mmCIF file of C-alpha atoms in Angstrom:
data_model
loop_
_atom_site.group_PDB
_atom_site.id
_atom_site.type_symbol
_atom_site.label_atom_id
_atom_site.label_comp_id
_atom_site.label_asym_id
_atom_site.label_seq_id
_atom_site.Cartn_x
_atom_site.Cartn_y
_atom_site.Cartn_z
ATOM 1 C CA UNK F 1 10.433 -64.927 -108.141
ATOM 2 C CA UNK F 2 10.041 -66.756 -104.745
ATOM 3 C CA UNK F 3 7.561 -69.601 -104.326
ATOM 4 C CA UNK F 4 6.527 -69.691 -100.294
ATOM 5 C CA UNK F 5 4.168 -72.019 -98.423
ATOM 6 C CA UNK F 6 2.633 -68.530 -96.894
ATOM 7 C CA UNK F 7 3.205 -64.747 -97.644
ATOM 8 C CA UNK F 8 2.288 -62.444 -94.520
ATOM 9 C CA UNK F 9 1.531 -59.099 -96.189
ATOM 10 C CA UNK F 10 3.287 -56.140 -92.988
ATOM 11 C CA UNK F 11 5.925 -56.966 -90.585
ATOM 12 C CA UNK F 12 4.859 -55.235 -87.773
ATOM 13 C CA UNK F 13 4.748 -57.236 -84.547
ATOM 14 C CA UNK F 14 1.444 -58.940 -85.443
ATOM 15 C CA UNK F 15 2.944 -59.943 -89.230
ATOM 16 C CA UNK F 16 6.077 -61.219 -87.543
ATOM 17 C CA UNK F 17 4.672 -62.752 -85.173
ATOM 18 C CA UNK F 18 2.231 -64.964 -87.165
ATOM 19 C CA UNK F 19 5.196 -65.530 -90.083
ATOM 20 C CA UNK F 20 7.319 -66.537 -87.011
ATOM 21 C CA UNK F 21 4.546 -69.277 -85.824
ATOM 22 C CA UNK F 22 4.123 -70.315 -89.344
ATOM 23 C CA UNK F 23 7.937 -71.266 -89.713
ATOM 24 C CA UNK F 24 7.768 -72.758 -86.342
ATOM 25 C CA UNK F 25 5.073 -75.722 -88.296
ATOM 26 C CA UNK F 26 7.396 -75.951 -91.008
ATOM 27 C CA UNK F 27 5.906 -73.695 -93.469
ATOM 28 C CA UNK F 28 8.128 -71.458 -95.951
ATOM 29 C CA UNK F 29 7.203 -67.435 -95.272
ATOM 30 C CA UNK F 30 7.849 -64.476 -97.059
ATOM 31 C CA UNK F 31 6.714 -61.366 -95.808
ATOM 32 C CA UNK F 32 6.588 -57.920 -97.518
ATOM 33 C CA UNK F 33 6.258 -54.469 -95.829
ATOM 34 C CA UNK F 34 5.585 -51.420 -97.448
ATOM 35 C CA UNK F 35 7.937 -49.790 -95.120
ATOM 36 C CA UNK F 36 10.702 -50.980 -92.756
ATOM 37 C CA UNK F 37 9.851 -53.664 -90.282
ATOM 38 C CA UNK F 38 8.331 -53.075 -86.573
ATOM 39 C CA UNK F 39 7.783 -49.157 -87.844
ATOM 40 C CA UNK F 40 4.463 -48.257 -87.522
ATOM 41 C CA UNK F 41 1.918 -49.482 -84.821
ATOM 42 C CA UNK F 42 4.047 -51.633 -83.034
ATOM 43 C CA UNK F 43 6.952 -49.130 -82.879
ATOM 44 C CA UNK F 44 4.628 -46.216 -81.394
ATOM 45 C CA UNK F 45 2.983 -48.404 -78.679
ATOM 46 C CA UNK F 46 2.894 -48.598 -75.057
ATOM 47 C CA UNK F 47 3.254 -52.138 -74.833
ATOM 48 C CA UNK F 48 0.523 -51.950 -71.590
ATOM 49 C CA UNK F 49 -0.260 -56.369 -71.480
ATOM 50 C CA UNK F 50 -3.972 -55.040 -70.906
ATOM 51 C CA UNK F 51 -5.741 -57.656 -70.158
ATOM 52 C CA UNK F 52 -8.748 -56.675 -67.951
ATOM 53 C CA UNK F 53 -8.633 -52.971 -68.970
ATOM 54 C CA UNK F 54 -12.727 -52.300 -68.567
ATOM 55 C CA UNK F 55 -12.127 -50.103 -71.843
ATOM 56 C CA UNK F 56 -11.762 -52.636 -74.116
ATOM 57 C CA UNK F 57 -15.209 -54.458 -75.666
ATOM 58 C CA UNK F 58 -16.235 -57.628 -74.125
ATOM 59 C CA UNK F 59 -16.244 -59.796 -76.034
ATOM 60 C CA UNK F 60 -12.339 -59.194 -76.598
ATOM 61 C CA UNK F 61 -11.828 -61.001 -73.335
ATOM 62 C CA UNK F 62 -11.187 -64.773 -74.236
ATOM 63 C CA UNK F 63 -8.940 -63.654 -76.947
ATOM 64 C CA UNK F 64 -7.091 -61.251 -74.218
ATOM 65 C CA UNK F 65 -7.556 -64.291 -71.762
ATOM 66 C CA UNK F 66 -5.483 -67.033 -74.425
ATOM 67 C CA UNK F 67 -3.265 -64.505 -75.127
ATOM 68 C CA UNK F 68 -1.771 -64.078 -71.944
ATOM 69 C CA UNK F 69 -1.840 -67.391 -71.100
ATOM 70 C CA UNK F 70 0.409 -67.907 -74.105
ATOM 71 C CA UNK F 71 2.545 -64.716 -73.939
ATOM 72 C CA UNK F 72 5.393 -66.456 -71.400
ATOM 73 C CA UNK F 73 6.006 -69.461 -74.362
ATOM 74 C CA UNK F 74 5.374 -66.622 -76.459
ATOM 75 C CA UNK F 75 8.258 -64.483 -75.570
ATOM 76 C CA UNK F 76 10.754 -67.620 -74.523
ATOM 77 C CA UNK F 77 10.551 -68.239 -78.146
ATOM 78 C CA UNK F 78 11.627 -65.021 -79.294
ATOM 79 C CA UNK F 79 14.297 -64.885 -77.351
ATOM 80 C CA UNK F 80 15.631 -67.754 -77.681
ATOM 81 C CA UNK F 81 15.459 -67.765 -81.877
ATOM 82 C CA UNK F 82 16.311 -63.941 -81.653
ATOM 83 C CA UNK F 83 19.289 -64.073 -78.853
ATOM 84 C CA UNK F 84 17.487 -60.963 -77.760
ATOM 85 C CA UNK F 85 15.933 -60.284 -74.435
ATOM 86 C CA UNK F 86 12.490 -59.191 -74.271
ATOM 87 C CA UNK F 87 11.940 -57.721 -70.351
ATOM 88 C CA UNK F 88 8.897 -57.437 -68.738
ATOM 89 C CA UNK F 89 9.162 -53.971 -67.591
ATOM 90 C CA UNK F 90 6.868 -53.836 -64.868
ATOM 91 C CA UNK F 91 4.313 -56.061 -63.151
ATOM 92 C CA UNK F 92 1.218 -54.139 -61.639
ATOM 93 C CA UNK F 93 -0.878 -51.499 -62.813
ATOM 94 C CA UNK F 94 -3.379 -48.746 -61.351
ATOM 95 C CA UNK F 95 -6.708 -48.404 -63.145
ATOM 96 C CA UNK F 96 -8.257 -45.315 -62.754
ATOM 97 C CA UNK F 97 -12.435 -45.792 -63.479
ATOM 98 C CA UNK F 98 -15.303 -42.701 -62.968
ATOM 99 C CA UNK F 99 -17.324 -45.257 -61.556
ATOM 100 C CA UNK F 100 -17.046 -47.513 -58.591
ATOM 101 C CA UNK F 101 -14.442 -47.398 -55.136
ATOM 102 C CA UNK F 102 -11.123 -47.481 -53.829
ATOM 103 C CA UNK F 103 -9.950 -50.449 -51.444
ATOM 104 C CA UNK F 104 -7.625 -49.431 -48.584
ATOM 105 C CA UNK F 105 -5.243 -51.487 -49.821
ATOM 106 C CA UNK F 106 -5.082 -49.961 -53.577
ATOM 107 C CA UNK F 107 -5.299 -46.015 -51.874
ATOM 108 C CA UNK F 108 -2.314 -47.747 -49.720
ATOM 109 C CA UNK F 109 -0.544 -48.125 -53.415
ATOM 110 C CA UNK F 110 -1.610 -44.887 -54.543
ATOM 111 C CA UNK F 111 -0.230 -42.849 -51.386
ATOM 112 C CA UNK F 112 3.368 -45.290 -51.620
ATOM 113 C CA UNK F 113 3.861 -44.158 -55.086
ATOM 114 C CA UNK F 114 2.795 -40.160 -54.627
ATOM 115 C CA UNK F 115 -0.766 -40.759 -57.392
ATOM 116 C CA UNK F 116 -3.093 -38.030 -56.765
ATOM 117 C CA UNK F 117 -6.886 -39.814 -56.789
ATOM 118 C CA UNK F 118 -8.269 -36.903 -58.814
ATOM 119 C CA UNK F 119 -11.346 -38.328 -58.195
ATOM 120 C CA UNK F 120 -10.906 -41.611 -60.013
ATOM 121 C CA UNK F 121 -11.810 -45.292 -58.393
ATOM 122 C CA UNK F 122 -8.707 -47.112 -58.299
ATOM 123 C CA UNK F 123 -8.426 -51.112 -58.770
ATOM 124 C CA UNK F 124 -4.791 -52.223 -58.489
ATOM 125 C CA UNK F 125 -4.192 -55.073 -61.720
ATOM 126 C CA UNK F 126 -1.443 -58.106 -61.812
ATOM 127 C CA UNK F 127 -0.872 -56.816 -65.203
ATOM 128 C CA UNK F 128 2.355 -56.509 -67.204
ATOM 129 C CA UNK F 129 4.171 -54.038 -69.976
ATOM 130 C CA UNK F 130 7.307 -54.813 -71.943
ATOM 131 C CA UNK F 131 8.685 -52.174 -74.961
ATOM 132 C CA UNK F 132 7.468 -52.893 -77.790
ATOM 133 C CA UNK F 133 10.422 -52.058 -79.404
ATOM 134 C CA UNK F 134 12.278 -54.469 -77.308
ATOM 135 C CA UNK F 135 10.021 -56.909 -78.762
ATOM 136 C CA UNK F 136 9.770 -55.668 -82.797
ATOM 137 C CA UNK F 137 13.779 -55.872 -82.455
ATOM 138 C CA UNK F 138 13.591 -59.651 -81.399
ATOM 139 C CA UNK F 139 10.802 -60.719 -83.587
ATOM 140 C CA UNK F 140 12.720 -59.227 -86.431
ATOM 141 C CA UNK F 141 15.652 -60.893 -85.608
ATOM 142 C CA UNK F 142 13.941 -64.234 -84.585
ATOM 143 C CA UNK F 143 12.235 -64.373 -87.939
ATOM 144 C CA UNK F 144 15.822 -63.889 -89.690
ATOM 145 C CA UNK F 145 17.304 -66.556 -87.660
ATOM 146 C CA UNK F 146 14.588 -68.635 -89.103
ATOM 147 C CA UNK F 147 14.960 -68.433 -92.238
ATOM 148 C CA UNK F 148 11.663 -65.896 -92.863
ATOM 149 C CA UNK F 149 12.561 -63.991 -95.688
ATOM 150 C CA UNK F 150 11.691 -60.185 -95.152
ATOM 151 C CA UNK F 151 11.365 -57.713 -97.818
ATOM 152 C CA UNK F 152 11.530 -54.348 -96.575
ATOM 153 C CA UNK F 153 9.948 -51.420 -98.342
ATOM 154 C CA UNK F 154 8.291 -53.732 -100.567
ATOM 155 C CA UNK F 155 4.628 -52.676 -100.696
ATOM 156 C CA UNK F 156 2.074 -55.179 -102.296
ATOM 157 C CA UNK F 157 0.568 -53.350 -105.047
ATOM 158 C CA UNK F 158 -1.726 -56.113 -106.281
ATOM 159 C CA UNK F 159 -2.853 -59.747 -104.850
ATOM 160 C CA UNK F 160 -4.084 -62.093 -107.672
ATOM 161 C CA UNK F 161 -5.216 -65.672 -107.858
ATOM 162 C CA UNK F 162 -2.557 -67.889 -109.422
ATOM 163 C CA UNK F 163 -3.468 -71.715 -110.389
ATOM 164 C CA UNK F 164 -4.264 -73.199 -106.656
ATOM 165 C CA UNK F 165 -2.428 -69.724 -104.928
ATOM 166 C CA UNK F 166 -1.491 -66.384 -104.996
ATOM 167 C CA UNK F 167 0.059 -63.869 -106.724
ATOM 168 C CA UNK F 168 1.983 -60.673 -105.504
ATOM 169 C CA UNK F 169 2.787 -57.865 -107.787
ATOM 170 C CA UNK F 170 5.223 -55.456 -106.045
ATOM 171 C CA UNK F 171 8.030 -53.332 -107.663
ATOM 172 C CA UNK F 172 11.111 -55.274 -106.722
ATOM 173 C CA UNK F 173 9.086 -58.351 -108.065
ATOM 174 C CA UNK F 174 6.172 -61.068 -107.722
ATOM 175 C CA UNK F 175 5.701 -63.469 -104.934
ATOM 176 C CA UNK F 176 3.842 -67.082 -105.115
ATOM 177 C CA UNK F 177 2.330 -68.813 -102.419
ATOM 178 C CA UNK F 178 -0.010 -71.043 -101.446
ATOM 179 C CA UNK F 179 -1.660 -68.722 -98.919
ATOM 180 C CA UNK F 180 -1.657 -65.340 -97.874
ATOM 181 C CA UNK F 181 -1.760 -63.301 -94.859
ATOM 182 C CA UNK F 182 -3.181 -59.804 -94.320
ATOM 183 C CA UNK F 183 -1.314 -58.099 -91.569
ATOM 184 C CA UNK F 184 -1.622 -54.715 -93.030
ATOM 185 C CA UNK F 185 -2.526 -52.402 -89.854
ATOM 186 C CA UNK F 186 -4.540 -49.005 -90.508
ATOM 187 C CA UNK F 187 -4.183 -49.586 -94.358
ATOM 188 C CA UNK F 188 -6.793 -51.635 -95.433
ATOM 189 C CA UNK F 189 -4.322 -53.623 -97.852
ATOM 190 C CA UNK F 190 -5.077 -55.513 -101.294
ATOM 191 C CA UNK F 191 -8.637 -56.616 -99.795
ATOM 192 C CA UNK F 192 -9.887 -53.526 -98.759
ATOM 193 C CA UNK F 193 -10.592 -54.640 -95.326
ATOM 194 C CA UNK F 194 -12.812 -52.914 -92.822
ATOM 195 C CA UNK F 195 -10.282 -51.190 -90.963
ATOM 196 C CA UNK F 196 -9.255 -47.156 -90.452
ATOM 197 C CA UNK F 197 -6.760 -45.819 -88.638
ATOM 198 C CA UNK F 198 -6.786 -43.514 -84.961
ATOM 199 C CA UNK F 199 -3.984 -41.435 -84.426
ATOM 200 C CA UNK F 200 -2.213 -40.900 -81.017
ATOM 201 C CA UNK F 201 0.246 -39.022 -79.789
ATOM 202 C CA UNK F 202 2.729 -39.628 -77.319
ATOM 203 C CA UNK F 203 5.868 -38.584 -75.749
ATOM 204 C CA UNK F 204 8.447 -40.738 -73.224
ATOM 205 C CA UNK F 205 9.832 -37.710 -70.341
ATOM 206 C CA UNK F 206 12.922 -39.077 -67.885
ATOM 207 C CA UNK F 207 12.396 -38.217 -64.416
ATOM 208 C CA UNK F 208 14.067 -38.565 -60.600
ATOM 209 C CA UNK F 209 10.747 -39.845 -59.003
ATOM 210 C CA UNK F 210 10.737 -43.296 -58.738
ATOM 211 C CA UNK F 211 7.427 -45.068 -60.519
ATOM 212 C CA UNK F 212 7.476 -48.899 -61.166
ATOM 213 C CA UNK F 213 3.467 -49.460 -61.796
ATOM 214 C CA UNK F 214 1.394 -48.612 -64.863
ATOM 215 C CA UNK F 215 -1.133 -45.949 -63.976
ATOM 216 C CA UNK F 216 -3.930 -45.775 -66.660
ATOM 217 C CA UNK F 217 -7.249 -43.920 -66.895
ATOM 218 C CA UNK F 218 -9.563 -43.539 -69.545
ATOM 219 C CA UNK F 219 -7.817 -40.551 -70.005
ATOM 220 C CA UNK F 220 -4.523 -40.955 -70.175
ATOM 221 C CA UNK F 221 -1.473 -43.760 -68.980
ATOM 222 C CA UNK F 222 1.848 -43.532 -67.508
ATOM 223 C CA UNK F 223 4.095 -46.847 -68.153
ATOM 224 C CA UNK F 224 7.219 -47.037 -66.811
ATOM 225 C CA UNK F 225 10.180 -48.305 -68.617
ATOM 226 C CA UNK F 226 12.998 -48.364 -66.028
ATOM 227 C CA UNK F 227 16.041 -46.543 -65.338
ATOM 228 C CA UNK F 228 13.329 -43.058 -64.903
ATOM 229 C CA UNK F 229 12.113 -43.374 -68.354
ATOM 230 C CA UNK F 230 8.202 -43.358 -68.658
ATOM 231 C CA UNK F 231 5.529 -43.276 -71.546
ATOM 232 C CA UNK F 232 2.776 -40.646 -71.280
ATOM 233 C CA UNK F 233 -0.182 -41.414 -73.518
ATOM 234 C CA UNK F 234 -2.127 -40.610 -75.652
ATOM 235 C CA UNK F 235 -4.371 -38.613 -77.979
ATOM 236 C CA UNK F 236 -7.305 -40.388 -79.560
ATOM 237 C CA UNK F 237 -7.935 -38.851 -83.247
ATOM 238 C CA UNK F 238 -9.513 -39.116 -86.087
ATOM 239 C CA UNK F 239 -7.353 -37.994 -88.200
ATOM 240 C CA UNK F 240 -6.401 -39.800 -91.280
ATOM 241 C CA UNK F 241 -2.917 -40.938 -91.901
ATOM 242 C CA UNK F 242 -1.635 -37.724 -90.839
ATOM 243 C CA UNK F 243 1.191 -38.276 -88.107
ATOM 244 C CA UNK F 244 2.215 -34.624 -87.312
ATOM 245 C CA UNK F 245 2.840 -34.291 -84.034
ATOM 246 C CA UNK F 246 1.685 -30.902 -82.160
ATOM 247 C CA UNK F 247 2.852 -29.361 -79.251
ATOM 248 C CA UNK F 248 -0.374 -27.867 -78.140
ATOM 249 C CA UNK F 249 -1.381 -31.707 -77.312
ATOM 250 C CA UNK F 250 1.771 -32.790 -75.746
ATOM 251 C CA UNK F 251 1.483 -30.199 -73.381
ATOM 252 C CA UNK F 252 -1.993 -30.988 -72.539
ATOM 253 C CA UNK F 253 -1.127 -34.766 -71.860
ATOM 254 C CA UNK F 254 1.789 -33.930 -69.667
ATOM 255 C CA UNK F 255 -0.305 -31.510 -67.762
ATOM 256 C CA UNK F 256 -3.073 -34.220 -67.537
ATOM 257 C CA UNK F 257 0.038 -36.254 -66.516
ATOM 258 C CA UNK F 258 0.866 -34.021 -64.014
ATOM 259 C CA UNK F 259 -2.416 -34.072 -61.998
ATOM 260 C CA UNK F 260 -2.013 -37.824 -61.292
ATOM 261 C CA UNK F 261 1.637 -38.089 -60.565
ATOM 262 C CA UNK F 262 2.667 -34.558 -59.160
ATOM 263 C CA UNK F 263 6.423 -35.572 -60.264
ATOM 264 C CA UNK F 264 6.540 -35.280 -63.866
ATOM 265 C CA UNK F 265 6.070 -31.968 -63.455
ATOM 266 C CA UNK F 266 9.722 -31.943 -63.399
ATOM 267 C CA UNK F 267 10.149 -34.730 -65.796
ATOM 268 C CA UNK F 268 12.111 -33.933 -68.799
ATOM 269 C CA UNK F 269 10.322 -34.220 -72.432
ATOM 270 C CA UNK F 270 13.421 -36.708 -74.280
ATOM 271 C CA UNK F 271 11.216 -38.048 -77.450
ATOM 272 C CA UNK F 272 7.789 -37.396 -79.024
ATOM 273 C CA UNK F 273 6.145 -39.278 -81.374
ATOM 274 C CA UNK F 274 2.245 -40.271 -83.083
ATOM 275 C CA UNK F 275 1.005 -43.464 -83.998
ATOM 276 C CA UNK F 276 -2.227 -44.715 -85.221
ATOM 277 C CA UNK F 277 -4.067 -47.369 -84.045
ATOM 278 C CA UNK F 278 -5.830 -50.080 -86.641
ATOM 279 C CA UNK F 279 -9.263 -49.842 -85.774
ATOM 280 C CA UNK F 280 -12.053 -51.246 -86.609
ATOM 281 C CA UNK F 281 -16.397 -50.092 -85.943
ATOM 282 C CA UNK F 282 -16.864 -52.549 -83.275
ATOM 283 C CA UNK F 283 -13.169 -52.290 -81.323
ATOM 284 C CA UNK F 284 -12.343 -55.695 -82.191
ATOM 285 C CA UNK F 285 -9.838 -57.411 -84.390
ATOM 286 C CA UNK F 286 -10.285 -59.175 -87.386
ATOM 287 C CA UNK F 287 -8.853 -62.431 -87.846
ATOM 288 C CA UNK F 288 -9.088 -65.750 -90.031
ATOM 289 C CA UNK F 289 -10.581 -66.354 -93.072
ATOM 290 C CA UNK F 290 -11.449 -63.955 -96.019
ATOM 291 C CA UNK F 291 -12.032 -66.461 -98.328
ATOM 292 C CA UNK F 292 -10.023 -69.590 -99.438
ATOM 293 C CA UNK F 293 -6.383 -69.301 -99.053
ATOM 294 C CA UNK F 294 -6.491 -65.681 -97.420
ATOM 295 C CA UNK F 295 -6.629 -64.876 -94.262
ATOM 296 C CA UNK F 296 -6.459 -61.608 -91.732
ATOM 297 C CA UNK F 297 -5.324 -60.581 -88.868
ATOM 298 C CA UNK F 298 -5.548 -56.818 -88.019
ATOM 299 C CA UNK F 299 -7.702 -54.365 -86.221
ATOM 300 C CA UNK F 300 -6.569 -54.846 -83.109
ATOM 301 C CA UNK F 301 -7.101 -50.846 -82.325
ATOM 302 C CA UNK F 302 -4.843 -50.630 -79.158
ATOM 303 C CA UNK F 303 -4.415 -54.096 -78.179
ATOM 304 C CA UNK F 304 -1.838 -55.676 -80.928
ATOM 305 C CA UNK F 305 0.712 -56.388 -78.708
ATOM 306 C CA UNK F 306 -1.227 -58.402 -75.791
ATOM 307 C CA UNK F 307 -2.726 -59.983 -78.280
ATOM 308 C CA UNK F 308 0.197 -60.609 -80.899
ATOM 309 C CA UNK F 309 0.922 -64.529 -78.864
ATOM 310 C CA UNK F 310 -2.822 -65.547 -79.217
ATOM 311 C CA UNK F 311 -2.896 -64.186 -82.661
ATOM 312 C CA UNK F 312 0.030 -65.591 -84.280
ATOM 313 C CA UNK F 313 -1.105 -69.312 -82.421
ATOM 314 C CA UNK F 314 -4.912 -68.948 -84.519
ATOM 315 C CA UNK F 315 -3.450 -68.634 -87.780
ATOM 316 C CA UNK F 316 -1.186 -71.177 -87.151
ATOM 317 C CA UNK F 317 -4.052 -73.557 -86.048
ATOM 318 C CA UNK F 318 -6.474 -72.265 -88.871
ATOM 319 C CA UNK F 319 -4.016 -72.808 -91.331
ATOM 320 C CA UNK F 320 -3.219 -76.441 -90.385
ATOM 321 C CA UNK F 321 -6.619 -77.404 -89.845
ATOM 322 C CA UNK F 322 -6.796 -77.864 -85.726
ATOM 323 C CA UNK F 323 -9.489 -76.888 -83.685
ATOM 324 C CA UNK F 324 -8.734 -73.771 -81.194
ATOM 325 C CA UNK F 325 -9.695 -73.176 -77.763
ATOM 326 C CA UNK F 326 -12.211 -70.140 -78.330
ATOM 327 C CA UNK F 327 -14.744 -69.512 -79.762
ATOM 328 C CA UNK F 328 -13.418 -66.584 -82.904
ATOM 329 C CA UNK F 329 -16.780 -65.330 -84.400
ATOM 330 C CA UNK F 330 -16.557 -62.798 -82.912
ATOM 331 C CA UNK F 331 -13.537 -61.774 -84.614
ATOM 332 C CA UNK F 332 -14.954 -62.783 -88.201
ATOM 333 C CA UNK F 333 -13.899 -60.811 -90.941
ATOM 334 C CA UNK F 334 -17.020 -61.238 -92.179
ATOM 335 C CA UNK F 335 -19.320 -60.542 -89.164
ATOM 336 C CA UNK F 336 -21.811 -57.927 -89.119
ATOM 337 C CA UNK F 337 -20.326 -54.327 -87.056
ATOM 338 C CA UNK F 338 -22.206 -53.019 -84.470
ATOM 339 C CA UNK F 339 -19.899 -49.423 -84.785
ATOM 340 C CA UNK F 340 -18.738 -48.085 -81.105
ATOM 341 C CA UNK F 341 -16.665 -44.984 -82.684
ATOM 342 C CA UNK F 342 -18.115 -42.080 -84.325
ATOM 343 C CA UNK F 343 -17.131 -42.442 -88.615
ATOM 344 C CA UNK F 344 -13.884 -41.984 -89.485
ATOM 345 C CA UNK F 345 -13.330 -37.837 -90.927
#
């Protein structure tokens, strides 16, 4: 039976990430996943650094704001604990709004890179998107190299209070610590928190055309990942926990695809894949305390890997005791939701 300072409860990017800045203070870390590591959320997203994307809620802004000032310490300490390189695959991105107008110098951009308008306003963003799977790789190995022990396929079946901590029943044995983390994604975990997941579907095509900038609408995104590999995204569903993926929709996306970037209508279809997103009624994440000793942070719908470096710094700072530099109510676990979906089918 291991006795840890902290036990982070899913080791996708956001678990790793906060077990990761825990070991960095000194702390001991376990962390159990129900599956494999980096697997679920983290290994189906875009990776888009969205910071100013007028989708998002908000009041998700000074959390999007920290995190990308932290994201370049953020990374440097990946790779340097992981021996992995994380690239920043590209560096500017085309937003695609139904309201507003175009600048000369963003339709200059557009008509450089061959983007149809189809009657969008574009805004041209410093913005920047890595793989996520570049990243899930090095946090893995970063939290290895660190002495984080990682128990794969390991699923917490029940979380129990022990003396002054925690208890945590799984099959391949219990797990003390002092405090716990809930990183659990679209499963609501031990807790039962407030969060549902929203399935999406994507595919990654390989084409000739050259396309080094991010083009996202409401509707859909294209992110490139070099060498004429690029992510087409994605469906929005309510759906369950059902991940089938159907062709009917990956056809529609690439045809959607299509109309923006006249290209990919020769790209080539190399992977497909679904995802779902860990959402919660009021779009935004859910992180700090539950009660004493156990903590959250999840729900961060499509957003978990822009905001995995200011995520990972709160719990560290709410679990030594320091003030941080925003203002988190808004993130509460315990806050009242205002709900911007439509219930969960």
């Amino acid at each position: 039976m291991q006795q840890m300072d902290v036990a982070v409860v899913g080791a996708g990017v956001i678990g790793l990430a906060v077990a990761l800045e825990l070991r960095s203070r000194g702390l001991s870390v376990a962390v159990a996943d129900k599956n494999d590591p980096v697997r679920e959320a983290s290994w189906a997203a875009g990776g888009m650094l969205a910071v100013d994307d007028p989708e998002n809620p908000a009041p998700l802004w000074p959390l999007s704001a920290w995190s990308r000032e932290l994201y370049p310490e953020f990374l440097a300490r990946i790779e340097q604990q992981s021996g992995l390189r994380v690239p920043i695959r590209t560096h500017r991105a085309l937003q695609g709004a139904h309201e507003g107008s175009s600048s000369p110098e963003t339709l200059r951009v557009l008509k450089e890179i061959g983007l149809s308008p189809e009657g969008y306003a574009w805004a041209l963003q410093q913005e920047g998107s890595l793989d996520p799977r570049d990243l899930g790789a090095a946090l893995h190995a970063a939290c290895a190299n660190t002495d984080v022990s990682i128990r794969s396929r390991c699923a917490v079946d029940t979380l129990t209070r022990e003396g002054a901590g925690w208890r945590l029943h799984t099959a391949h044995g219990d797990i003390l610590a002092s405090r716990v983390v809930l990183c659990t994604g679209s499963w609501t975990g031990p807790r039962n928190l407030p969060v549902f997941p929203r399935k999406g579907q994507m595919m990654a095509v390989e084409m000739d055309a050259p396309l080094d900038t991010v083009v996202r609408t409401p509707e859909i995104y294209l992110i490139p990942r070099g060498g004429g590999r690029v992510v087409i995204g994605a469906t929005i569903e309510d759906a369950g926990y059902d991940k089938t993926v159907h062709s009917a929709d990956i056809a529609a996306l690439k045809a959607r695809a299509v109309k923006l970037f006249p290209p990919a209508a020769q790209a080539t279809i190399v992977e497909t894949w679904a995802g779902l997103r860990p959402a919660t009624h009021d779009g935004l994440p859910l992180i700090g305390a539950v009660e004493e000793g156990l903590y959250a942070a999840t729900g961060h719908y499509r957003n978990g890997i822009q905001l995995a470096a200011a995520t990972a710094r709160a719990i560290g700072l709410e679990l030594a005791g320091e003030p941080l530099p925003i203002d988190m109510q808004a993130y509460a676990v315990n806050r009242t939701f205002r709900s911007i979906f439509a219930q969960p089918s």
